[in-house]
XYZ file of C-alpha atoms in Angstrom:
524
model
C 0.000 0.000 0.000
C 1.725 3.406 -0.894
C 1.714 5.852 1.188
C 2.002 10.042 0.337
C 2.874 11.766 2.729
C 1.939 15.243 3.907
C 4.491 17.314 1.733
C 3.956 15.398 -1.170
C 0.632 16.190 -0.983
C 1.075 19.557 -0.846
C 3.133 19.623 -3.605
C 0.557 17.740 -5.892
C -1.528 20.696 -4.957
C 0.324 23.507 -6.070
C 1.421 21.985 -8.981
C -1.922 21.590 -10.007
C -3.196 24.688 -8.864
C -0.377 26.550 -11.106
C -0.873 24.646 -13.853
C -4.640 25.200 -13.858
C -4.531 29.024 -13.379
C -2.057 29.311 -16.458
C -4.637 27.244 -18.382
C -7.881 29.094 -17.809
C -5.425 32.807 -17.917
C -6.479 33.003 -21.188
C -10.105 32.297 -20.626
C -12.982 34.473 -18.322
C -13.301 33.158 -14.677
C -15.736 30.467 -14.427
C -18.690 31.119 -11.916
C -18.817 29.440 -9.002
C -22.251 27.942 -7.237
C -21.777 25.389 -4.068
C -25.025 24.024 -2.642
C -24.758 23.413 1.131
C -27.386 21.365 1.946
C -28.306 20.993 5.873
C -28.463 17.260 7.274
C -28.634 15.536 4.420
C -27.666 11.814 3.966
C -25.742 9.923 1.556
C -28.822 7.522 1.275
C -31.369 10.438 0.320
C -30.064 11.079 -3.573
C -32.205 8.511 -5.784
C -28.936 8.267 -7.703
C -27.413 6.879 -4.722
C -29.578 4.566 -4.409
C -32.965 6.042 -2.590
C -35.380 3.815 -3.858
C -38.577 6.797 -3.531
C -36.715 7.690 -6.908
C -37.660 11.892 -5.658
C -34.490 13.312 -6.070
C -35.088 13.729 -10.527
C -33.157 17.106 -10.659
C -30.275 15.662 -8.407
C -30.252 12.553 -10.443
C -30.021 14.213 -13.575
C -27.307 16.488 -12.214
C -25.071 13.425 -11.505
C -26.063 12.221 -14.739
C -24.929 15.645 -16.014
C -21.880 15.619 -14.270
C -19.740 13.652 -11.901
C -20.868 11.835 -8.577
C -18.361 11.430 -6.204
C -19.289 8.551 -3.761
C -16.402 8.757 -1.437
C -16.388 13.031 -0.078
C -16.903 13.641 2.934
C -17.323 16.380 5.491
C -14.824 17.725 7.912
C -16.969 17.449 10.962
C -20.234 15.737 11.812
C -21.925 19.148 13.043
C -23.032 21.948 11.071
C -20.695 24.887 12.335
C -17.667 23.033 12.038
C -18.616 21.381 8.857
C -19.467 25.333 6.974
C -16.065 26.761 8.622
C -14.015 24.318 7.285
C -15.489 24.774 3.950
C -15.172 28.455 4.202
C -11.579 28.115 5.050
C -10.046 24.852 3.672
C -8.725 24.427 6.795
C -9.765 21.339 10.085
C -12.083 23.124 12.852
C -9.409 22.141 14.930
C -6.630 24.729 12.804
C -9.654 27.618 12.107
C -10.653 27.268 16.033
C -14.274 26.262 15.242
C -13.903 23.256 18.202
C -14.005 23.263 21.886
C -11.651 22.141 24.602
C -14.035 22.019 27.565
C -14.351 18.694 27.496
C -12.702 15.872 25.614
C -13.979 14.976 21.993
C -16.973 17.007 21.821
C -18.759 18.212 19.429
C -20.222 22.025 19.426
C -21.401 25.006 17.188
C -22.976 27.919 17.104
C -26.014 28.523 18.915
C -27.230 31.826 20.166
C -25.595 31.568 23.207
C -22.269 31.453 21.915
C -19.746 33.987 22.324
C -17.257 33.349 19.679
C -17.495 33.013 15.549
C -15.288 32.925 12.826
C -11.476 34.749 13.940
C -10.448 37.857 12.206
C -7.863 35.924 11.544
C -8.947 33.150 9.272
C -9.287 34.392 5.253
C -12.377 32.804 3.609
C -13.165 31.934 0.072
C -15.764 34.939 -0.754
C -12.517 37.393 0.713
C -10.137 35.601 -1.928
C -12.480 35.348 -4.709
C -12.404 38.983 -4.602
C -8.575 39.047 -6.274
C -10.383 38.327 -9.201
C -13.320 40.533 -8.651
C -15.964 38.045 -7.625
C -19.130 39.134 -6.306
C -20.307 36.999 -3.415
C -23.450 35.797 -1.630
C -24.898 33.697 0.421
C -28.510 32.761 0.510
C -29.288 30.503 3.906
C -28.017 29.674 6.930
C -24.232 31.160 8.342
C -23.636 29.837 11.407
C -20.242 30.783 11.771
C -21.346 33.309 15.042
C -24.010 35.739 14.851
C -23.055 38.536 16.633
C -22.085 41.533 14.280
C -18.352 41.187 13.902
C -18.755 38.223 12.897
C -21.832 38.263 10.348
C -20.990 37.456 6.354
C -20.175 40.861 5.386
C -17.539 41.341 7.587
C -16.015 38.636 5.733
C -15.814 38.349 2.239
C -19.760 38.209 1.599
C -21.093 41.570 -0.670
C -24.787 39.940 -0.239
C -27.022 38.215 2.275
C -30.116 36.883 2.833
C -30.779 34.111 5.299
C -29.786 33.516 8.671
C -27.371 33.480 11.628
C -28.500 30.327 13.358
C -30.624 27.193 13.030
C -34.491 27.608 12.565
C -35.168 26.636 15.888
C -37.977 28.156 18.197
C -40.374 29.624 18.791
C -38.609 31.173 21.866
C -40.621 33.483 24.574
C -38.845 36.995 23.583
C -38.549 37.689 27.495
C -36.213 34.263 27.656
C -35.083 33.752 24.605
C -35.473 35.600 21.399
C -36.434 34.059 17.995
C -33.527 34.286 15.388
C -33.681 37.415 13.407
C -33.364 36.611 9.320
C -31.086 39.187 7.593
C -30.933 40.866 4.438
C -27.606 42.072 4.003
C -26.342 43.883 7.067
C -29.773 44.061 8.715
C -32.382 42.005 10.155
C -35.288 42.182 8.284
C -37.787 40.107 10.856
C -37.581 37.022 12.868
C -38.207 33.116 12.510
C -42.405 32.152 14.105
C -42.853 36.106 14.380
C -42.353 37.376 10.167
C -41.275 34.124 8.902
C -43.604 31.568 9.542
C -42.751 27.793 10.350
C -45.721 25.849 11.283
C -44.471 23.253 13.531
C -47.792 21.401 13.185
C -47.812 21.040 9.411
C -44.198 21.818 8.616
C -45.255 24.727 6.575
C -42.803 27.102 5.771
C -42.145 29.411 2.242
C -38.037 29.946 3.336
C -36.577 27.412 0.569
C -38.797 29.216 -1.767
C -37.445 32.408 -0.779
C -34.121 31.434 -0.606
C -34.632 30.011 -4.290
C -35.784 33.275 -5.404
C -32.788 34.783 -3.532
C -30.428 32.864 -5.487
C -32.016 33.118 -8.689
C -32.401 37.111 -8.769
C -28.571 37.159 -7.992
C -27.755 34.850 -10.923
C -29.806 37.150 -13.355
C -28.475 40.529 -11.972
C -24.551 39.292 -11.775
C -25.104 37.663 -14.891
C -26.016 40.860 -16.983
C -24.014 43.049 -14.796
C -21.065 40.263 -16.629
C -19.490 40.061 -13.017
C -18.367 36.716 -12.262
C -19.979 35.426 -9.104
C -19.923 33.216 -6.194
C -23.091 31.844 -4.672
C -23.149 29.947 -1.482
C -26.800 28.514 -1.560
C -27.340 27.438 2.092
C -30.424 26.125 2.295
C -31.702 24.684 5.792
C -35.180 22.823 5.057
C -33.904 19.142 5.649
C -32.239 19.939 9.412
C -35.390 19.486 12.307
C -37.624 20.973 12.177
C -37.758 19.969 8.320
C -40.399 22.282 6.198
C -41.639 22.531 3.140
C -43.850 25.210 1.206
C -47.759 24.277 0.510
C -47.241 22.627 -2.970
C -44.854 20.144 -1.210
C -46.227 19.022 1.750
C -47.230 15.522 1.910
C -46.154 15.047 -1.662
C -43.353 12.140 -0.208
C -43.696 8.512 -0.114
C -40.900 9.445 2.802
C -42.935 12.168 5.207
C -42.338 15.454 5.925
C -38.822 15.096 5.559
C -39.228 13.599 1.880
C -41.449 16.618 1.081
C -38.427 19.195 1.934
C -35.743 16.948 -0.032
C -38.315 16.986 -2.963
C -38.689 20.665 -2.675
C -35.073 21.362 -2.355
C -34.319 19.117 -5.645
C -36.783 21.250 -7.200
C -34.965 24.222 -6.200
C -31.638 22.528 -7.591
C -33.553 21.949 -10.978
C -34.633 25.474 -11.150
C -31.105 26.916 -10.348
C -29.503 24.648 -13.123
C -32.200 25.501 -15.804
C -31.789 29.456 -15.239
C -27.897 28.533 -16.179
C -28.567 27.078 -19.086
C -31.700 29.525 -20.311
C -28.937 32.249 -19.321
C -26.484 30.655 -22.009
C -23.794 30.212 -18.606
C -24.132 27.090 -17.920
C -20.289 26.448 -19.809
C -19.272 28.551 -17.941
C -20.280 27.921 -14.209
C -19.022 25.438 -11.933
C -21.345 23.616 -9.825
C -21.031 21.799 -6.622
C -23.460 19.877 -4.322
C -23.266 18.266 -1.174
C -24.213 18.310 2.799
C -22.480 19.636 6.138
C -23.179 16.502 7.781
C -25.112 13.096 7.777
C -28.975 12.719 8.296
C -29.430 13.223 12.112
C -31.138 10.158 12.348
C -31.718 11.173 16.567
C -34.594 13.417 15.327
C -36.952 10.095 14.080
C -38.158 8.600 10.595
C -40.058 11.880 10.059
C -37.645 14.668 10.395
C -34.421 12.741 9.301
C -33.112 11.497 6.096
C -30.943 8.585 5.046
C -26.980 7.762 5.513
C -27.754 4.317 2.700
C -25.618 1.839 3.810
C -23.344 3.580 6.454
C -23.098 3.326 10.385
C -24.686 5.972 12.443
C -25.183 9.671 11.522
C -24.718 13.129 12.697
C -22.735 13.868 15.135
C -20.063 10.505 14.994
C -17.212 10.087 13.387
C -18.383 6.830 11.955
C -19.379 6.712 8.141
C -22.945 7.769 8.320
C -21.980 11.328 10.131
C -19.102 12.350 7.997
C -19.699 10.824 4.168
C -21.745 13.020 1.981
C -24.023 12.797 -1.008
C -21.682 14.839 -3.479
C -22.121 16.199 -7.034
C -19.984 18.683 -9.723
C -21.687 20.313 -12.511
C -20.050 21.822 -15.467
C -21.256 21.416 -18.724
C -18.482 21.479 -21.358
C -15.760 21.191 -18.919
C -17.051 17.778 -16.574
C -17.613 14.769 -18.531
C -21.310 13.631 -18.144
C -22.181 10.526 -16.347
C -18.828 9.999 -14.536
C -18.742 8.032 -10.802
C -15.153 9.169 -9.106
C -14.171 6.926 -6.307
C -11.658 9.656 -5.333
C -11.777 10.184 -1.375
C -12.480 14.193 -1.278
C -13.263 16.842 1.341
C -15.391 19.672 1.392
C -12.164 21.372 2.335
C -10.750 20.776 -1.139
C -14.068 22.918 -2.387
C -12.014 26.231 -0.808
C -9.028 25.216 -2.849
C -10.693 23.999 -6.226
C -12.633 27.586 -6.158
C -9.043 29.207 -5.886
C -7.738 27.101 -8.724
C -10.561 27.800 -11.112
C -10.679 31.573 -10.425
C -6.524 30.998 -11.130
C -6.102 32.479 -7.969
C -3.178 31.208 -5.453
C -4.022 29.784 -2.383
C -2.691 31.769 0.828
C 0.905 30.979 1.333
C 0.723 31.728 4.941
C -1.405 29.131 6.490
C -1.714 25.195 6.388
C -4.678 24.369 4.334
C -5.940 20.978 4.316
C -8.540 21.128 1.195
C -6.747 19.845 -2.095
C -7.462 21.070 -5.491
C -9.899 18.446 -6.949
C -9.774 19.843 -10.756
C -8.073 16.653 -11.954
C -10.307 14.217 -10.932
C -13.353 16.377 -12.065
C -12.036 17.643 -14.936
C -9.806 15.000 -16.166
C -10.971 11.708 -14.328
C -7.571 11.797 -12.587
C -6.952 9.807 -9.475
C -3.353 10.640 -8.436
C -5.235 11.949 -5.316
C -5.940 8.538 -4.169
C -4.007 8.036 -1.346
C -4.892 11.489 0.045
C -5.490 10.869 4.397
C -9.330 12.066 5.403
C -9.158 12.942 9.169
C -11.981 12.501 11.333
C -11.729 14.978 14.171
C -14.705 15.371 17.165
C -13.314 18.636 19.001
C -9.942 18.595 19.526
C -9.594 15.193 18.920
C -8.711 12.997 15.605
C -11.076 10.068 16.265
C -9.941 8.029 13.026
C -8.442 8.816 9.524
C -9.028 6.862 6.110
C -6.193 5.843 4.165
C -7.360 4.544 0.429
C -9.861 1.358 1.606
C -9.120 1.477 5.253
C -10.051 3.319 7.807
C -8.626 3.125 11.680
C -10.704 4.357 14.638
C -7.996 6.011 17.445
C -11.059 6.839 19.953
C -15.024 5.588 19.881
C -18.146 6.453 20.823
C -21.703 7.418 19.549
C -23.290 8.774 23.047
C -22.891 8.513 25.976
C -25.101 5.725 27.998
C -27.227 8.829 30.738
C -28.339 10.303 26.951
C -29.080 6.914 25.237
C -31.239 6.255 28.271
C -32.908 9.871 27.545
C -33.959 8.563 23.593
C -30.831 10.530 22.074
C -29.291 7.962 19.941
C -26.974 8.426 16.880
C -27.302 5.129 15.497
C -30.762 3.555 16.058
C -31.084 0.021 15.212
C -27.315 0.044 14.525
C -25.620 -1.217 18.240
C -22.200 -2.191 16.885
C -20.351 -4.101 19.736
C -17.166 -2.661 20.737
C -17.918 -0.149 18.138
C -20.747 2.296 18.603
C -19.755 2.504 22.058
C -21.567 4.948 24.995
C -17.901 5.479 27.094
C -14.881 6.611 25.193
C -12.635 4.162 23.805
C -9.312 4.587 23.197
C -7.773 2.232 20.913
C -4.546 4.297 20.345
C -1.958 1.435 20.478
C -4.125 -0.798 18.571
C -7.009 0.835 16.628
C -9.978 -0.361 15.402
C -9.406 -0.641 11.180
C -11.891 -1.292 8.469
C -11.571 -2.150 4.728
C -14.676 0.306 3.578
C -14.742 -1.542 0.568
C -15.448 -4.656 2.217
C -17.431 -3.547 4.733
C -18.828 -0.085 4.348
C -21.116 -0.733 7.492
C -17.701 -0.104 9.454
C -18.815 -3.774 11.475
C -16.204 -5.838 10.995
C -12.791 -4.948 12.520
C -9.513 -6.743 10.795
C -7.737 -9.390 12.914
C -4.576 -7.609 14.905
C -2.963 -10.976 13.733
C -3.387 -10.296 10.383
C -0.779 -9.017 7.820
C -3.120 -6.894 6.394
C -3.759 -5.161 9.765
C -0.076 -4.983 10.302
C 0.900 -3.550 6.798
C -2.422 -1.128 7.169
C -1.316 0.214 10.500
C 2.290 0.690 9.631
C 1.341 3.036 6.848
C -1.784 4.820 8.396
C 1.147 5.204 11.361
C 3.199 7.009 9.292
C 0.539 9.657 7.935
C -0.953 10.068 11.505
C 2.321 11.080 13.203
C 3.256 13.479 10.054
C 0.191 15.051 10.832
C -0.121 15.861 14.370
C 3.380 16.935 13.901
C 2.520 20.039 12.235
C -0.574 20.460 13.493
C -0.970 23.526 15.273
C -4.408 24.053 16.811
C -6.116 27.055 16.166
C -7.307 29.572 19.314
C -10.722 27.754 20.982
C -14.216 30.001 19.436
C -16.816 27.608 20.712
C -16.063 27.348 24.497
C -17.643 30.206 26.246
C -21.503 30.931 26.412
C -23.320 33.544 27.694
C -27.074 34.373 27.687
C -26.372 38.259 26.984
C -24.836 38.006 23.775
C -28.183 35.682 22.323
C -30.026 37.649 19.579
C -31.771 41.072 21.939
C -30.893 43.680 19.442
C -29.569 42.685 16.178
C -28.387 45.078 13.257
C -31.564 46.580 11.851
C -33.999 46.116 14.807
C -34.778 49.334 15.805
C -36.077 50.555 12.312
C -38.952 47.458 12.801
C -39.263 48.220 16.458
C -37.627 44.429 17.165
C -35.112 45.624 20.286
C -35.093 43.492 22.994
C -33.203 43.706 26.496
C -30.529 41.750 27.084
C -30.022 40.097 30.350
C -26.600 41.286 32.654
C -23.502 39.612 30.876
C -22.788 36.244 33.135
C -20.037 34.233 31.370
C -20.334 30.412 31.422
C -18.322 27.889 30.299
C -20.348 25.972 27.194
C -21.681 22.078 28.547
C -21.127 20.683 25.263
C -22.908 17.011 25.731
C -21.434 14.867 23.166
């Protein structure tokens, strides 16, 4: 089994990235589109094998372009997941974990202090080298107070949210969470933008579809090359759909938001293509994390054939339903087996803008333009690291894949009906205490056993010959790593949304409680 390590890697990377920037210098700046879904399972795309068959738009988009079966996330929460992506860089180097407790996972909610550091450059704020024109149409969730809102980094345009869609809160406890347009709240989730918790009513992924379609038309005959960051939020609990949607699904409620959201897709796709840019716009779709199969049949999706879901580091949290788009330039109907990262989307967008990456920062995103563009697989051997918190849980070398630390939940919470991998009790596997296996982890052949079940015999050669190379790329890389500063460890109720930008024109101020500091209680 060959093994490249770290600085090789690198320097596949540049070389690529060069030789791709000199290639399109002679050529206009493709567009760039990536489609962030929220919770969304491998399992839920009928081209990966959903047998509803309600995905056609996504289907046909594979069919379109390329389907890559083996990318994956870089976190099994949704903060984590969208600053990583942002950044091309592990939570644990851009400082989206925690170190309050060991191996837990945590995000944004409004409670949170911290957000994205000053110091970390994202893609919209290097896209503008090339004079890009950015925005995002969803959910953020990077920190919502104002220093750290979109347009203080990189983003020209806005609409969507800070936070999750949860609520609705009591506005003398809690406060609903304002939606924005641009640098202002323009109203708040339950109070001007309705989600019927009953029905699962809602007209946001419409909205946000109209969002993202007016920006299209307007960049696209101002000739301004553009990046869109379509982040919508229907398929994370509570799931909603618009009227014409609901209980359209042979799946539930949660079907009827997937089918309205590949809708959506088909409608973004088809304004390309009636715009005469579809040659000339890059397309990528995919999810921040697995289906979070703890929220029941009805308001979770699918992870197909893969253990557990959100919030693990076994296959079902971390690998993603994935698809690139590119008519003219991505070869129709391709499958790549290529093990990606949604960190290599942050360094692809560089390449195909033929922009540099930053040379003062480890990124951990490669550039992914040969295998899409070429069918190239000289990235096979790349490592994908599995990190919950501050800790690397496993990594996946080509077929195999070694757990350092387990556990799903622990036992108090599985007690409580929170459970991360229902009807999926691995022995020695999905464990509720955490396991280190360190000395002797737990390895899987993925292609053998995808269901990550069935470890291989510590007397084996192959478990020997596995763990001497995975060895090798696990000590290279905690030897440079060099963990970013902590964002997600204090909480406090006073910063929650009382008074966001823009409130006082709609008379939507609210008093914040005295500042009282708390260390986050980050669960699992």
């Amino acid at each position: 089994m060959r093994v490249v390590c770290a600085p090789t890697l690198i320097l596949i990377s540049v070389t690529i990235c060069c030789s791709l920037t000199e290639k399109l210098s002679n050529g206009s700046s493709p567009n760039i589109i990536i489609m962030l879904m929220d919770d969304m399972g491998w399992g839920d795309l009928g081209v990966l094998g959903q047998p509803s068959k309600e995905t056609p738009n996504l289907d046909a988009m594979a069919a379109q372009g390329i389907l890559l079966t083996n990318f994956y996330t870089a976190n099994p929460l949704c903060s984590p997941s969208r600053a990583a992506l942002l950044t091309g860089r592990l939570p644990v180097r851009n400082g989206f974990y925690t170190t309050n407790a060991h191996a837990r996972n945590a995000y944004t909610p409004q409670e949170i202090v911290g957000g994205i550091s000053k110091d970390e450059i994202l893609l919209p704020e290097m896209l503008k080298k090339n004079g890009y024109i950015s925005k995002i149409v969803g959910k953020w969730h990077l920190g919502h107070r104002p220093q750290y809102l979109p347009l203080e980094h990189g983003f020209d345009e806005w609409f969507g949210s800070p936070n999750c869609h949860f609520g609705p809160y009591n506005s003398s406890v809690r406060p609903n969470i304002p939606v924005y347009n641009n640098s202002e709240m323009i109203g708040r989730y339950f109070e001007d933008f309705k989600i019927d918790l009953r029905t699962g009513e809602s007209n946001l992924t419409r909205m946000y579809l109209m969002e993202g379609l007016d920006f299209i038309r307007r960049q696209t005959e101002a000739k301004q090359p553009f990046f869109l960051y379509w982040a919508a939020d229907a398929t994370h609990s509570p799931v909603y759909a618009s009227k014409s949607f609901l209980g359209k699904s042979q799946r539930g409620r949660y079907g009827d938001a997937v089918m309205e959201l590949d809708y959506s897709v088909g409608q973004i796709l088809s304004l390309l293509q009636n715009l005469g840019i579809e040659k000339n716009t890059f397309v990528f779709f995919t999810s921040d994390n697995g289906a979070a199969l703890m929220s029941g049949p009805q308001e979770s999706g699918s992870n197909g054939p893969f253990l557990c879901g959100k919030e693990t580091t076994f296959e079902g949290g971390m690998r993603e339903p994935a698809i690139a788009w590119w008519p003219g330039h991505i070869k129709g109907g391709a499958v790549s087996l290529q093990p990606a990262n949604v960190m290599d989307l942050f360094t692809t967008s560089l390449a195909l803008a033929g922009i540099s990456p930053p040379d003062d920062r480890t990124l951990d995103g490669l550039d992914l333009t040969p295998v899409l563009l070429n069918g190239s697989h000289q990235l096979d051997n790349r490592p994908i690291f599995f990190y919950r918190g501050n800790e690397m849980m496993a990594v996946r070398l080509g077929q195999y894949k070694a757990h350092y630390w387990t556990w799903s939940n622990s036992l108090e919470e599985l007690k409580e009906g929170i459970n991360f991998c229902p009807g999926q009790e691995v022995p020695g596997v999905t464990t509720h205490d955490q396991e280190e296996h360190t000395l002797q982890p737990l390895i899987f052949h993925l292609g053998r056993d995808p269901g990550e079940k069935y470890p291989l015999s510590v007397l084996s050669k192959e478990y020997e010959e596995v763990l001497r190379s995975v060895s090798a790329v696990v000590q290279q890389h905690q030897k440079t790593l060099v963990p970013g500063m902590p964002q997600l460890n204090m909480c406090d109720l006073a910063v929650m949304n009382w008074s966001p930008p823009g409130c006082e024109k709609l008379g939507k101020c609210l008093k914040p409680p005295t500042s009282a500091p708390w260390k986050c209680n980050w669960p699992h």
